[in-house]
Coordinates of C-alpha atoms in Angstrom, one line a residue:
M24 CA 0.0 0.1 -0.2
I25 CA 1.1 3.3 -0.8
S26 CA 1.4 5.9 2.0
K27 CA -1.5 8.6 2.8
K28 CA 0.5 11.6 1.4
H29 CA 0.9 9.6 -2.0
R30 CA -3.2 8.6 -2.2
L31 CA -6.1 10.8 -3.8
T32 CA -8.6 12.2 -1.7
K33 CA -12.0 12.1 -3.1
K34 CA -11.9 15.7 -4.0
Q35 CA -8.9 15.2 -5.7
F36 CA -10.0 12.1 -7.5
N37 CA -13.0 14.2 -8.9
A38 CA -10.9 16.7 -10.2
V39 CA -8.5 14.4 -11.8
F40 CA -11.3 12.4 -13.4
N41 CA -13.0 15.3 -14.8
N42 CA -9.8 17.4 -16.0
G43 CA -7.2 14.8 -16.3
T44 CA -5.5 13.5 -19.8
I45 CA -6.2 9.8 -20.7
F46 CA -3.6 7.3 -21.9
H47 CA -4.3 3.8 -22.6
S48 CA -2.3 0.7 -22.7
D49 CA -2.8 -2.9 -22.8
L50 CA -3.6 -3.2 -19.0
F51 CA -4.7 0.3 -18.2
T52 CA -6.2 3.4 -18.9
I53 CA -4.7 6.2 -16.8
C54 CA -6.0 9.5 -16.4
V55 CA -3.6 12.0 -15.3
V56 CA -3.0 15.8 -14.5
F57 CA 0.7 17.0 -14.2
G58 CA 1.6 19.8 -11.8
E59 CA 1.3 18.0 -8.2
I60 CA 4.2 18.5 -6.1
I61 CA 4.0 15.2 -4.4
P62 CA 3.0 12.3 -6.9
K63 CA -0.5 11.0 -6.2
A64 CA -2.3 8.0 -7.4
S65 CA -5.4 6.0 -7.1
V66 CA -6.5 2.9 -8.9
V67 CA -10.2 1.5 -9.6
V68 CA -10.7 -2.3 -10.4
S69 CA -14.3 -2.4 -11.8
K70 CA -16.9 -5.4 -11.0
K71 CA -16.7 -6.1 -14.7
I72 CA -12.7 -7.2 -13.8
S73 CA -14.2 -9.7 -11.3
Q74 CA -17.1 -10.2 -9.0
P75 CA -15.4 -11.4 -5.7
A76 CA -14.3 -8.3 -3.6
V77 CA -11.1 -10.8 -2.9
V78 CA -10.0 -10.7 -6.5
R79 CA -10.5 -7.2 -6.8
N80 CA -8.8 -5.9 -3.8
T81 CA -5.7 -8.5 -4.3
L82 CA -5.4 -7.0 -8.1
R83 CA -5.6 -3.3 -6.5
R84 CA -2.7 -4.1 -3.8
K85 CA -0.5 -5.5 -6.8
I86 CA -1.0 -2.4 -8.6
F87 CA -0.3 -0.2 -5.7
A88 CA 2.8 -2.1 -4.9
S89 CA 4.1 -1.4 -8.3
I90 CA 2.9 2.3 -7.9
N91 CA 5.0 2.4 -4.6
E92 CA 8.1 1.0 -6.2
C93 CA 7.7 3.8 -8.9
F94 CA 7.4 6.3 -6.3
Q95 CA 11.0 4.8 -4.6
E96 CA 12.8 4.6 -7.9
K97 CA 11.8 8.4 -8.7
K98 CA 10.1 6.9 -11.8
I99 CA 6.9 9.1 -11.0
T100 CA 8.1 12.3 -10.1
N101 CA 5.0 14.7 -10.2
G102 CA 1.4 14.7 -11.2
A103 CA -2.1 13.2 -10.1
Y104 CA -2.8 9.5 -11.5
I105 CA -5.9 7.5 -11.5
F106 CA -5.5 3.9 -12.8
F107 CA -8.3 2.0 -14.2
L108 CA -7.8 -1.7 -14.7
R109 CA -9.4 -2.4 -18.1
R110 CA -8.0 -6.0 -19.3
K111 CA -10.2 -8.7 -18.0
K112 CA -7.8 -11.5 -18.2
L113 CA -4.5 -10.8 -16.6
P114 CA -1.0 -13.0 -17.0
S115 CA -0.9 -15.7 -14.2
H116 CA 2.6 -14.9 -13.6
K117 CA 4.1 -14.7 -10.0
D118 CA 5.9 -11.7 -11.9
L119 CA 2.4 -9.7 -12.0
V120 CA 3.8 -6.6 -10.0
E121 CA 6.8 -6.8 -12.6
I122 CA 4.7 -6.5 -15.7
I123 CA 2.4 -4.0 -14.0
K124 CA 5.4 -1.8 -13.1
Q125 CA 6.9 -1.9 -16.8
N126 CA 3.4 -1.3 -18.3
I127 CA 3.4 1.9 -16.1
F128 CA 6.9 2.8 -17.3
Y129 CA 5.8 2.3 -20.7
I130 CA 2.8 4.5 -20.5
I131 CA 4.7 7.6 -18.7
K132 CA 7.7 7.4 -20.7
N133 CA 5.7 7.3 -24.1
N134 CA 3.2 10.3 -23.1

């Protein structure tokens, strides 16, 4: 889990959702507003991805772990990000966190 200072509040979430720039990849749709001093993030996993909450929360935790590594490595420097998981069938590797991290780097580097 990421620290509280790196999480979006509900008010910030709505602002990023309404005013953000949208980028797409195989795994995510990311809504971004650049300009925040401290990078902040939020993750949304829809019920369309998986009905049981246990599976959705596990996916959220894995995505948050990848985002936290990005914050620690200074790969994400500033901005507010909302990650929408959009792919129903994810690779069932033990390296899922690494695959998610590579996908995040790809989107941020190419946009």
